[in-house]
Structure formats: structure tokens, C-alpha cells
PDB file of C-alpha atoms and ligand atoms in Angstrom:
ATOM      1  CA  UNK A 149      27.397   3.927  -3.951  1.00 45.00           C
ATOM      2  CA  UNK A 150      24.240   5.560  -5.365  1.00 46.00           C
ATOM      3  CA  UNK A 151      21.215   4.280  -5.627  1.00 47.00           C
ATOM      4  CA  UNK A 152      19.157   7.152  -7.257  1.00 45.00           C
ATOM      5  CA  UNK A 153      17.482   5.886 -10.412  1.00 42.00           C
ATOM      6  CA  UNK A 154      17.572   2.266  -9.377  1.00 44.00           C
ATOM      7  CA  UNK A 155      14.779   2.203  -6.557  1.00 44.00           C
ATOM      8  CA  UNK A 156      11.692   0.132  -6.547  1.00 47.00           C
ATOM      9  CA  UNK A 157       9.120  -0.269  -4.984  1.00 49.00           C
ATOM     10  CA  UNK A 158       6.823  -3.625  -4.318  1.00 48.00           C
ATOM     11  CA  UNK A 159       3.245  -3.516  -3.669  1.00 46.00           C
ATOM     12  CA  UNK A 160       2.056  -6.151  -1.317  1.00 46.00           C
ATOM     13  CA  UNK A 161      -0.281  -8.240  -0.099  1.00 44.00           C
ATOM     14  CA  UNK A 162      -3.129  -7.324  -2.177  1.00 42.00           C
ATOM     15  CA  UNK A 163      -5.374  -9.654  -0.669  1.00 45.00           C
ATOM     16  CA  UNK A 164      -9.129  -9.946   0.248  1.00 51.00           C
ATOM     17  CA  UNK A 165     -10.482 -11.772   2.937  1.00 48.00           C
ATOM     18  CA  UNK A 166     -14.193 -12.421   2.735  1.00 45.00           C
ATOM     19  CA  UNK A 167     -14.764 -13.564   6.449  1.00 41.00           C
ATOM     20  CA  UNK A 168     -18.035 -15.933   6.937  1.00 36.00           C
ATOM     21  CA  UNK A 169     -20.194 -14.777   8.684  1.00 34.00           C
ATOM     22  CA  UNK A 170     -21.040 -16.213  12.157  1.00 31.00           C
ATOM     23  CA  UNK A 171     -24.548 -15.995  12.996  1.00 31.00           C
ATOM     24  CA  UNK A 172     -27.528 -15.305  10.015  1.00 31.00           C
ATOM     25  CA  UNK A 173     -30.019 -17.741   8.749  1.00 31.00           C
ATOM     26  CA  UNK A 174     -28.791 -17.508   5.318  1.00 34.00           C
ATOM     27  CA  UNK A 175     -24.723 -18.016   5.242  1.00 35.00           C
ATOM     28  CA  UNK A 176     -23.387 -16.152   2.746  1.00 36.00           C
ATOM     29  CA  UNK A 177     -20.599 -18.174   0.751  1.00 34.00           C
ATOM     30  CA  UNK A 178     -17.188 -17.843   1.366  1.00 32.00           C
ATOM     31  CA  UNK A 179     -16.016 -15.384  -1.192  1.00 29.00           C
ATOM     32  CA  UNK A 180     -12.485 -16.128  -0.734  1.00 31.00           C
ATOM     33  CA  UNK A 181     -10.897 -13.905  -3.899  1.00 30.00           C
ATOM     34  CA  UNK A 182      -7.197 -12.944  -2.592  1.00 30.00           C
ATOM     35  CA  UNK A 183      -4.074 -12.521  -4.015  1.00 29.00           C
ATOM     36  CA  UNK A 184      -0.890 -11.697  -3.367  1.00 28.00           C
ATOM     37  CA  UNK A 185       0.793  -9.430  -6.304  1.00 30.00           C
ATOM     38  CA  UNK A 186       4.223  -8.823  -6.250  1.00 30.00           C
ATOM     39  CA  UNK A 187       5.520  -6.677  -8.540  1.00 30.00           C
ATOM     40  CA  UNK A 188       9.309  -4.791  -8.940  1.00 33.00           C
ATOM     41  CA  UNK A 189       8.556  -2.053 -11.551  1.00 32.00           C
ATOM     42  CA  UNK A 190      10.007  -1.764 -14.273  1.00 31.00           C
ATOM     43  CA  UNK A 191      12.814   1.393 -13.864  1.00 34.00           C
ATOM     44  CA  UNK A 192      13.040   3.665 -16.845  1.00 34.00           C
ATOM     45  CA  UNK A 193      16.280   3.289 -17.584  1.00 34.00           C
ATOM     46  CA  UNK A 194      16.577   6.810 -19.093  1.00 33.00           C
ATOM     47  CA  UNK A 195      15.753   8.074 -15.757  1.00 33.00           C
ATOM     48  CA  UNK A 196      18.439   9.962 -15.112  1.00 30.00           C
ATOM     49  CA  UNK A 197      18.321  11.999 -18.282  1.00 28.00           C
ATOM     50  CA  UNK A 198      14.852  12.700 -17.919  1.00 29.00           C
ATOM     51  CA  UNK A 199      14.337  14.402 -14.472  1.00 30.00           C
ATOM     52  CA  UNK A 200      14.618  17.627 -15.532  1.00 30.00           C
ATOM     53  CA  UNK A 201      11.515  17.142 -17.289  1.00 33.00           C
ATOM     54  CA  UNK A 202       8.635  19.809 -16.548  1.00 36.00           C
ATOM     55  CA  UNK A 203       6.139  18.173 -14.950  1.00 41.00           C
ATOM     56  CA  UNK A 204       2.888  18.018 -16.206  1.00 43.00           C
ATOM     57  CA  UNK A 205       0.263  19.488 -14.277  1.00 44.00           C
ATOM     58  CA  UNK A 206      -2.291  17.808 -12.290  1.00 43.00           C
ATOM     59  CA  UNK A 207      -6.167  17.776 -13.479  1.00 48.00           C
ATOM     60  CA  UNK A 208      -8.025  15.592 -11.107  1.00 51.00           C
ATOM     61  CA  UNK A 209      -7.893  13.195  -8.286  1.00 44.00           C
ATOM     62  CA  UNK A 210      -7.526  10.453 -10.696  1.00 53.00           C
ATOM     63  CA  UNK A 211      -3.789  11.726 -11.201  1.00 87.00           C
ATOM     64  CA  UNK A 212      -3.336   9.227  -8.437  1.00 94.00           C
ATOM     65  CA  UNK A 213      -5.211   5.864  -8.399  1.00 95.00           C
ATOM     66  CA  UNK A 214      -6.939   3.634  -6.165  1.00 95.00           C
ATOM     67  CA  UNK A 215      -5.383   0.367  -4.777  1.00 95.00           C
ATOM     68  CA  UNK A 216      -8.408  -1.576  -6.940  1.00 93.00           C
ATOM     69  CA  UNK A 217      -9.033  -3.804  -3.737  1.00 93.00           C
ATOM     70  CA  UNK A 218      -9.760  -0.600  -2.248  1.00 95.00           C
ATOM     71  CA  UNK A 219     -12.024   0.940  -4.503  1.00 92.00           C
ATOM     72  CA  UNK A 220     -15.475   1.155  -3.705  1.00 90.00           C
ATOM     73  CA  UNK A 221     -15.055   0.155  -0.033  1.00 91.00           C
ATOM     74  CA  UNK A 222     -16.986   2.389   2.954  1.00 90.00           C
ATOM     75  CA  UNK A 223     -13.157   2.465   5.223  1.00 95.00           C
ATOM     76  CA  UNK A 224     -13.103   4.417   8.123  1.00 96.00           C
ATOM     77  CA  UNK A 225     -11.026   7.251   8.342  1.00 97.00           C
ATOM     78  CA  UNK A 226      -9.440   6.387  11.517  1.00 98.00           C
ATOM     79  CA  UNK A 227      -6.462   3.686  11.927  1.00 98.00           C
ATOM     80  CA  UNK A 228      -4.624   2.345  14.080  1.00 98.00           C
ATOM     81  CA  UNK A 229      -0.711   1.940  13.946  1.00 98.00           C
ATOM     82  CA  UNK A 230       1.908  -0.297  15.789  1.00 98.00           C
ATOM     83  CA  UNK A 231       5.123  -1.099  15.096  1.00 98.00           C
ATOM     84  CA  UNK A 232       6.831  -4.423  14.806  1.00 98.00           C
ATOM     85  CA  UNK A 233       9.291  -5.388  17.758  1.00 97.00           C
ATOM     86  CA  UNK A 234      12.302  -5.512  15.482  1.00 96.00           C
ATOM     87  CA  UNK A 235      11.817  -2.135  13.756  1.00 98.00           C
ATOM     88  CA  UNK A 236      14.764   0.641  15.258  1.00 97.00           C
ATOM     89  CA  UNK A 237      13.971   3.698  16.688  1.00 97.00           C
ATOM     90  CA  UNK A 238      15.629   5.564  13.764  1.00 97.00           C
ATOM     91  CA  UNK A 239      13.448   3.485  11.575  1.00 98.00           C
ATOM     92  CA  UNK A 240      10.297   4.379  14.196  1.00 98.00           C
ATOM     93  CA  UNK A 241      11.030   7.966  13.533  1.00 98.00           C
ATOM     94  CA  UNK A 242      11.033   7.752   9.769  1.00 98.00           C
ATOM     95  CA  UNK A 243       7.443   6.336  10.085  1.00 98.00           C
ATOM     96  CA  UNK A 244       6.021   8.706  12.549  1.00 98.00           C
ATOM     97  CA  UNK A 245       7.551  11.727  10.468  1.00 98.00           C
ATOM     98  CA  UNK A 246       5.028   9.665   7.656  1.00 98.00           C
ATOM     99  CA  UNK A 247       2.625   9.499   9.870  1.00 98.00           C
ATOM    100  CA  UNK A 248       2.150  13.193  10.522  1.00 98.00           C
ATOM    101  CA  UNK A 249       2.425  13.892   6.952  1.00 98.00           C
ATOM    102  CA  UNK A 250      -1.099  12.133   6.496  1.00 98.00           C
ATOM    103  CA  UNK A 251      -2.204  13.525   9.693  1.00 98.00           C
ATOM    104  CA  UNK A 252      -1.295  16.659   8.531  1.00 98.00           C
ATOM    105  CA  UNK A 253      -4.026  16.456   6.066  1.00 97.00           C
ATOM    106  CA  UNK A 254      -7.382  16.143   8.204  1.00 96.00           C
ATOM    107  CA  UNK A 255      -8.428  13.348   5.668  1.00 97.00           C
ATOM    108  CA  UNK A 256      -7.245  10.537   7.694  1.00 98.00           C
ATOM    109  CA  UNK A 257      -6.261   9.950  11.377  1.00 98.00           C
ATOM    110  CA  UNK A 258      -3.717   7.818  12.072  1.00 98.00           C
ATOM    111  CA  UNK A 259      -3.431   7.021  16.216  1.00 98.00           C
ATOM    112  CA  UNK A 260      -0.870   4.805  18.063  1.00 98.00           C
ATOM    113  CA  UNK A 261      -2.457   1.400  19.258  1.00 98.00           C
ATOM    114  CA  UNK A 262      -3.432  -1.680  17.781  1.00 95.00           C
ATOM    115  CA  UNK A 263      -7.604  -1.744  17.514  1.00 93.00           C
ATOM    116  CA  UNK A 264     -10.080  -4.126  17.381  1.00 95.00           C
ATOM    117  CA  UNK A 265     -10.689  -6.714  14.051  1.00 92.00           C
ATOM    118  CA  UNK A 266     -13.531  -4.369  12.537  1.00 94.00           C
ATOM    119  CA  UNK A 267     -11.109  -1.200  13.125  1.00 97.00           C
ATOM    120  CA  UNK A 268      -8.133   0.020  10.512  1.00 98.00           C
ATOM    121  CA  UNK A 269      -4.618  -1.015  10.936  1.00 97.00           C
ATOM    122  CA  UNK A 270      -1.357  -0.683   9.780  1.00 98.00           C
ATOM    123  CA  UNK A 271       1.914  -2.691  10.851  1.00 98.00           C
ATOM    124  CA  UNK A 272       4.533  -0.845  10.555  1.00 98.00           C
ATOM    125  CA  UNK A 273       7.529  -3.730   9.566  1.00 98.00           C
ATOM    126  CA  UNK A 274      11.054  -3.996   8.798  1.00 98.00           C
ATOM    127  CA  UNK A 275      13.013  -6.345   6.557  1.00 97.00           C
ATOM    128  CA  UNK A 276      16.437  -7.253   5.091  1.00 96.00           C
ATOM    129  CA  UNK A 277      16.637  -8.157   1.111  1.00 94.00           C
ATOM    130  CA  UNK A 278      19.176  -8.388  -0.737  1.00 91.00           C
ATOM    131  CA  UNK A 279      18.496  -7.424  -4.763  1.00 87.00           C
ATOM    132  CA  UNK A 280      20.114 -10.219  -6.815  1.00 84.00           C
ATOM    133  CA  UNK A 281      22.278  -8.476  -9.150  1.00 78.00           C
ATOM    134  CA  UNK A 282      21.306  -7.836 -13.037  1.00 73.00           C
ATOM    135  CA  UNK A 283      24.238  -7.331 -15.087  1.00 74.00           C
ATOM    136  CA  UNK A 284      26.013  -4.667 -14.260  1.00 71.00           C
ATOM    137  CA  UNK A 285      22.774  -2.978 -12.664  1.00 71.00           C
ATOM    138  CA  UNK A 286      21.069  -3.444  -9.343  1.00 71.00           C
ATOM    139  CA  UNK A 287      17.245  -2.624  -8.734  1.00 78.00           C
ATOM    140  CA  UNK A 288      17.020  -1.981  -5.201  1.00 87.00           C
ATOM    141  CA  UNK A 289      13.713  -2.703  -3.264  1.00 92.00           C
ATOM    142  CA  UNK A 290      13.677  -0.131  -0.696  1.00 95.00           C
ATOM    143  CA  UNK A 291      10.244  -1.165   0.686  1.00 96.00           C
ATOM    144  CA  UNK A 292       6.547  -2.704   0.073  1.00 94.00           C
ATOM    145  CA  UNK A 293       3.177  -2.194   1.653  1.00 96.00           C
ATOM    146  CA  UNK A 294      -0.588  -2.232   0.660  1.00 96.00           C
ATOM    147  CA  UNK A 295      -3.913  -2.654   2.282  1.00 96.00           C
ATOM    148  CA  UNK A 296      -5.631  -5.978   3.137  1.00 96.00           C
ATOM    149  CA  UNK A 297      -9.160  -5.513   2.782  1.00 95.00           C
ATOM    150  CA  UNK A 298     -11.271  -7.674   5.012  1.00 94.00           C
ATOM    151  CA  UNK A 299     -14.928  -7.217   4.351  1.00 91.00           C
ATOM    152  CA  UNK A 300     -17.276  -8.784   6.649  1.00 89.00           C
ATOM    153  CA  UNK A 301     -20.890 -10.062   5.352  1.00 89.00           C
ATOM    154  CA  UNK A 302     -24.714 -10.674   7.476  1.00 90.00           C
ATOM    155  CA  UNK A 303     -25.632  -8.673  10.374  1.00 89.00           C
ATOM    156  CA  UNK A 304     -22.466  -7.826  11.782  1.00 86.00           C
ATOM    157  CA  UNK A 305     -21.175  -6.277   8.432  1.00 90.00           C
ATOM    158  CA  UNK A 306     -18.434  -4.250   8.730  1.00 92.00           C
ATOM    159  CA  UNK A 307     -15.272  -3.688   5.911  1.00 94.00           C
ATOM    160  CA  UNK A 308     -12.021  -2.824   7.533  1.00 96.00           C
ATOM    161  CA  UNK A 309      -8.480  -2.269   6.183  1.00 97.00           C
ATOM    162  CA  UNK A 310      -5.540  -4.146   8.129  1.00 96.00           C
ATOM    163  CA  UNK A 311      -2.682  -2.649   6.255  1.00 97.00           C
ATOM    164  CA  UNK A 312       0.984  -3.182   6.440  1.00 97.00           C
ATOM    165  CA  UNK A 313       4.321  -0.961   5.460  1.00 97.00           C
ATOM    166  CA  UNK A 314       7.794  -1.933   5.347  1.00 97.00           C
ATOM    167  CA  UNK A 315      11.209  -0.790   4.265  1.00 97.00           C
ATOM    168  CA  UNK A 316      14.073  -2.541   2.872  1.00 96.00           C
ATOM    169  CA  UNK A 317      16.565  -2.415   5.945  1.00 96.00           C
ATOM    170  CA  UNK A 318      19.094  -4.428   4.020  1.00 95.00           C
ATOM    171  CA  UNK A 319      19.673  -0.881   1.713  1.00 94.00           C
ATOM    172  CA  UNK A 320      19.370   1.620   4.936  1.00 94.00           C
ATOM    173  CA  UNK A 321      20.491   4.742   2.972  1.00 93.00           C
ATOM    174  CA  UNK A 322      17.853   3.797   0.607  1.00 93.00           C
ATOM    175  CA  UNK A 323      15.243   2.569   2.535  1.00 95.00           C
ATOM    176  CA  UNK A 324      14.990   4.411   5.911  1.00 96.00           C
ATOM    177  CA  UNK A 325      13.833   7.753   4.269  1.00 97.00           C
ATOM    178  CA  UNK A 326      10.831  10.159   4.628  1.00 97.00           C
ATOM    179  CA  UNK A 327       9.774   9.379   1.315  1.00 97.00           C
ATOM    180  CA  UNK A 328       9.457   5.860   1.168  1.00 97.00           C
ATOM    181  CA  UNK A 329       7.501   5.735   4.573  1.00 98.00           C
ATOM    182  CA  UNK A 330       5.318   8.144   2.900  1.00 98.00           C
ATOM    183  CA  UNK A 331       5.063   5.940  -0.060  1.00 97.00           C
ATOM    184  CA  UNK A 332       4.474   2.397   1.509  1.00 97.00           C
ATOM    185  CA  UNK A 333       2.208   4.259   4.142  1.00 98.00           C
ATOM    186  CA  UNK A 334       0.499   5.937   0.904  1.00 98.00           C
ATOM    187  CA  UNK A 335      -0.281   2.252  -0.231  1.00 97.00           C
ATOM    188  CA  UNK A 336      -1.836   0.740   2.685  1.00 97.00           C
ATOM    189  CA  UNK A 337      -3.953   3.425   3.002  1.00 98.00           C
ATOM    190  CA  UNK A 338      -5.040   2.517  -0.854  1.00 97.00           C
ATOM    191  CA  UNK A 339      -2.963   4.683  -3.100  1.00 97.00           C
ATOM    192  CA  UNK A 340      -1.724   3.464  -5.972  1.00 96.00           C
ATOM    193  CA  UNK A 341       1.305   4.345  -8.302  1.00 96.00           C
ATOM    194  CA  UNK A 342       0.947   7.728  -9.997  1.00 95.00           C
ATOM    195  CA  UNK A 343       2.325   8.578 -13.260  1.00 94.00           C
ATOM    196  CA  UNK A 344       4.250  12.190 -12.011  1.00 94.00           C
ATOM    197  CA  UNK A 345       6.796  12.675 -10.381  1.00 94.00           C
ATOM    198  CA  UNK A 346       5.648  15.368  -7.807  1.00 95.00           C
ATOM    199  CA  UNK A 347       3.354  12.115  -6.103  1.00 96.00           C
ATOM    200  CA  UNK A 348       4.504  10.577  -3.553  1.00 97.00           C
ATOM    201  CA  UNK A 349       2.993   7.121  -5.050  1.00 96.00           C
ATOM    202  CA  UNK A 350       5.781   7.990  -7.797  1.00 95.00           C
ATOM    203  CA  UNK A 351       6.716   4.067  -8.717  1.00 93.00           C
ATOM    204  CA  UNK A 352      10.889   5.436  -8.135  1.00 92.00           C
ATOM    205  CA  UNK A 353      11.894   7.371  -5.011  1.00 93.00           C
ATOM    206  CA  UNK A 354      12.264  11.088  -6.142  1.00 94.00           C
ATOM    207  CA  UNK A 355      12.663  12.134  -2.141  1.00 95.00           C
ATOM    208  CA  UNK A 356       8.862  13.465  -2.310  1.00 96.00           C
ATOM    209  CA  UNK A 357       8.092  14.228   1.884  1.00 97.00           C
ATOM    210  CA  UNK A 358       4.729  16.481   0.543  1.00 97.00           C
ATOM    211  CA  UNK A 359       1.735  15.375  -0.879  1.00 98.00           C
ATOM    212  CA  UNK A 360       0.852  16.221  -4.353  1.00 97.00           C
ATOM    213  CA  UNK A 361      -3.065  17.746  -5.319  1.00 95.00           C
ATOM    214  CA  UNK A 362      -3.337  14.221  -6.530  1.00 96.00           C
ATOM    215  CA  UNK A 363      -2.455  12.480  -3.998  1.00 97.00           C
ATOM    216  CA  UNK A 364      -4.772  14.251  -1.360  1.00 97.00           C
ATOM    217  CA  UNK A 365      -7.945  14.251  -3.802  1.00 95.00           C
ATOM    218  CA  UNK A 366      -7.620  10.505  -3.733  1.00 96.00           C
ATOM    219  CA  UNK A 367      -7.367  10.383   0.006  1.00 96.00           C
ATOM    220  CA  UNK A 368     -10.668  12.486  -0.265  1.00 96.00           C
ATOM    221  CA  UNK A 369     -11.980  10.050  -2.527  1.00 95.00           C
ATOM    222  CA  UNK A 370     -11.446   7.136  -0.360  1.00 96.00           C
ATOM    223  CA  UNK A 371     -12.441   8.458   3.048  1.00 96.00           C
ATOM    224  CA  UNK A 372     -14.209  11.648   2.030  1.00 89.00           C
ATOM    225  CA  UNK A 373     -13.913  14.873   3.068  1.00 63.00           C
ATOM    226  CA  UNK A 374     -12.588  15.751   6.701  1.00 48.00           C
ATOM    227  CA  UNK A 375     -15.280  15.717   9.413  1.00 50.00           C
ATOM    228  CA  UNK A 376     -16.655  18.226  11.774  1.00 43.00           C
ATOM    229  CA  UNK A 377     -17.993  16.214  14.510  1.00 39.00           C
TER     230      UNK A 377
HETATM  231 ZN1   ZN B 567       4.976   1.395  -4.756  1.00 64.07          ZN
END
């Protein structure tokens, strides 16, 4: 059975958690403005025929967008990662080769643990989902992931990203791949879905394991540039 054409992605959990603060004179209000978004894109259903395409040629970090909860947010560049107790080891692999691929960059740094509440996280997850059939088509959800943004308000300010990234273990040929750890990793960190194909936050698996120009000028935008201390 082949799945190429017919894989989609979810973005989740696009949520933002104003926490009240605990001591200050002057409470700011509860600015409770979360949501959760799910959305299965849409699959061009002339994908097959159109691969072969040239692809256009990247002009700016803006090739690949900002997860809009993210935008504008001071994150650190440093998270922390854990895994769920129910995700394999194969499946563990597939997310550390991710891991390293975003390593590799210098923008970010991922490290194994679980940090504090003010500190970056991501939750590396597993789940099973079956795609109701459509007709005589089936779009496959071969993962979802996204940041939560929680942004703390008063003295103690502090905005942090507790992020999450799963794959689709009901569709393992599908799902447990390089390129859609890359992809669900590459939207809890805040990227969004990019319009060419040679992104990794392409909305259909194209088996992308490398970074595009776009996709690391975003990561620049978000955390900024990579540090020498
Ligand atoms: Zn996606």
C-alpha cells in the first residue's frame, strides 16, 4: 500500500495560557485566549503529477512562517525534551535523529530532561489513529505537534514554550520517519507550513531530513542568531 501523496499533517494544540500572576499589587487579568486548531490539510490532489515541478527559489526567511502564537515572543533557545513512556525505541530513534537535525544548526539546543515551568519543553508522544476512509481515498495523519505558549505576567515574568510532537503509530511506514519528526518537531518549535517543497514544514511528507534556507532563517528569527557565550 502507498501512502505517498495522501499524508497530512495536523497542527496542534495552538493554545495560550496566560498564567495569573501570584504575587503584585496590581493583578493583571486573566488573559485566557487559547485554542485548540485542528486542521487536516487539504492534499492537492494533482500531487502526484506535479512533483517534478522546479522549485521555486527561496527569497527570505518568510518562505517559512511563524506559528502566529509564537510570533513576537522572547523564547529561549534552549529546550528540554522527554519522551512519553509508551513511545518505542525505534520510534525514540526517529526523534533523536530530529533532534540532531535542529541541533545541527547552532540556532536552537535541544537537551534530554524535563526542566522547570519557566524553561522550554517538548513531549515527544505517540498515538494510534485510524483515517476514516473518503471514497475510494484515504488521507493519512502521520503526526501533529505545535507549541503551547505560556506567558507569565508581574514580577516574575517569564514566556516559555511547552511544546509537544507526535506521530501517527497507527500508519508506522508512514509515520515513524525522519521527516515527519523533523516536521512535528519543526512545529513546536514555532514553524509553520511552508509553501515549497524543499521545507521541511512542507504541509505533505516529501521525505525532507535537511533544512531548507527558509526554514533556518525562521529559526533565526525566532531565537536569533547562535550565541557565543
Ligand atoms: Zn504540519
Amino acid at each position: 500500500m502507498r501512502y505517498q501523496g495522501w499524508l497530512t499533517w495536523v497542527t496542534l494544540g495552538l493554545a495560550v495560557v496566560f498564567v495569573p500572576m501570584a504575587l503584585d499589587s496590581k493583578p493583571a487579568p486573566i488573559n485566557f485566549t487559547g485554542e485548540i486548531d485542528k486542521v487536516i490539510e487539504k492534499v492537492d490532489p494533482n500531487f502526484k503529477t506535479t512533483t517534478q515541478q522546479t522549485q521555486k527559489s527561496e527569497t527570505s526567511a518568510s518562505d517559512t512562517p511563524i506559528e502566529s502564537i509564537v510570533q513576537n515572543r522572547k523564547l529561549s533557545r534552549t529546550y528540554y525534551y522527554h519522551f512519553d513512556d509508551n513511545v518505542s525505541a525505534g520510534a525514540k530513534a526517529v526523534f533523536e535523529n530530529a533532534v540532531n537535525v535542529y541541533n545541527q544548526t547552532g540556532i536552537v539546543k535541544l537537551v534530554p530532561g524535563t526542566g522547570t515551568d519557566r524553561q522550554n519543553s517538548i513531549t515527544f508522544f505517540v498515538y494510534s489513529k485510524q483515517m476514516p476512509s473518503n471514497g475510494n481515498t484515504t488521507m493519512i495523519e502521520s503526526g501533529h505537534g505545535g507549541p503551547q505558549i505560556i506567558q507569565q505576567t508581574g514580577w516574575n515574568a517569564y514566556t516559555a514554550n511547552h511544546a509537544r510532537a507526535g506521530l501517527n503509530v497507527y500508519y508506522p511506514s508512514a509515520a515513524i520517519r525522519k521527516s515527519v519528526a523533523i516536521h512535528e518537531l519543526g512545529h513546536a518549535l514555532g514553524l509553520d507550513h511552508s509553501h515549497y517543497r524543499n521545507s521541511v514544514m512542507y504541509p505533505v511528507d516529501q521525505g525532507n531530513t535537511q533544512l531548507s534556507s527558509g526554514d533556518i532563517g525562521t529559526l533565526k528569527t525566532i531565537y536569533g542568531t547562535e550565541e557565543t557565550k
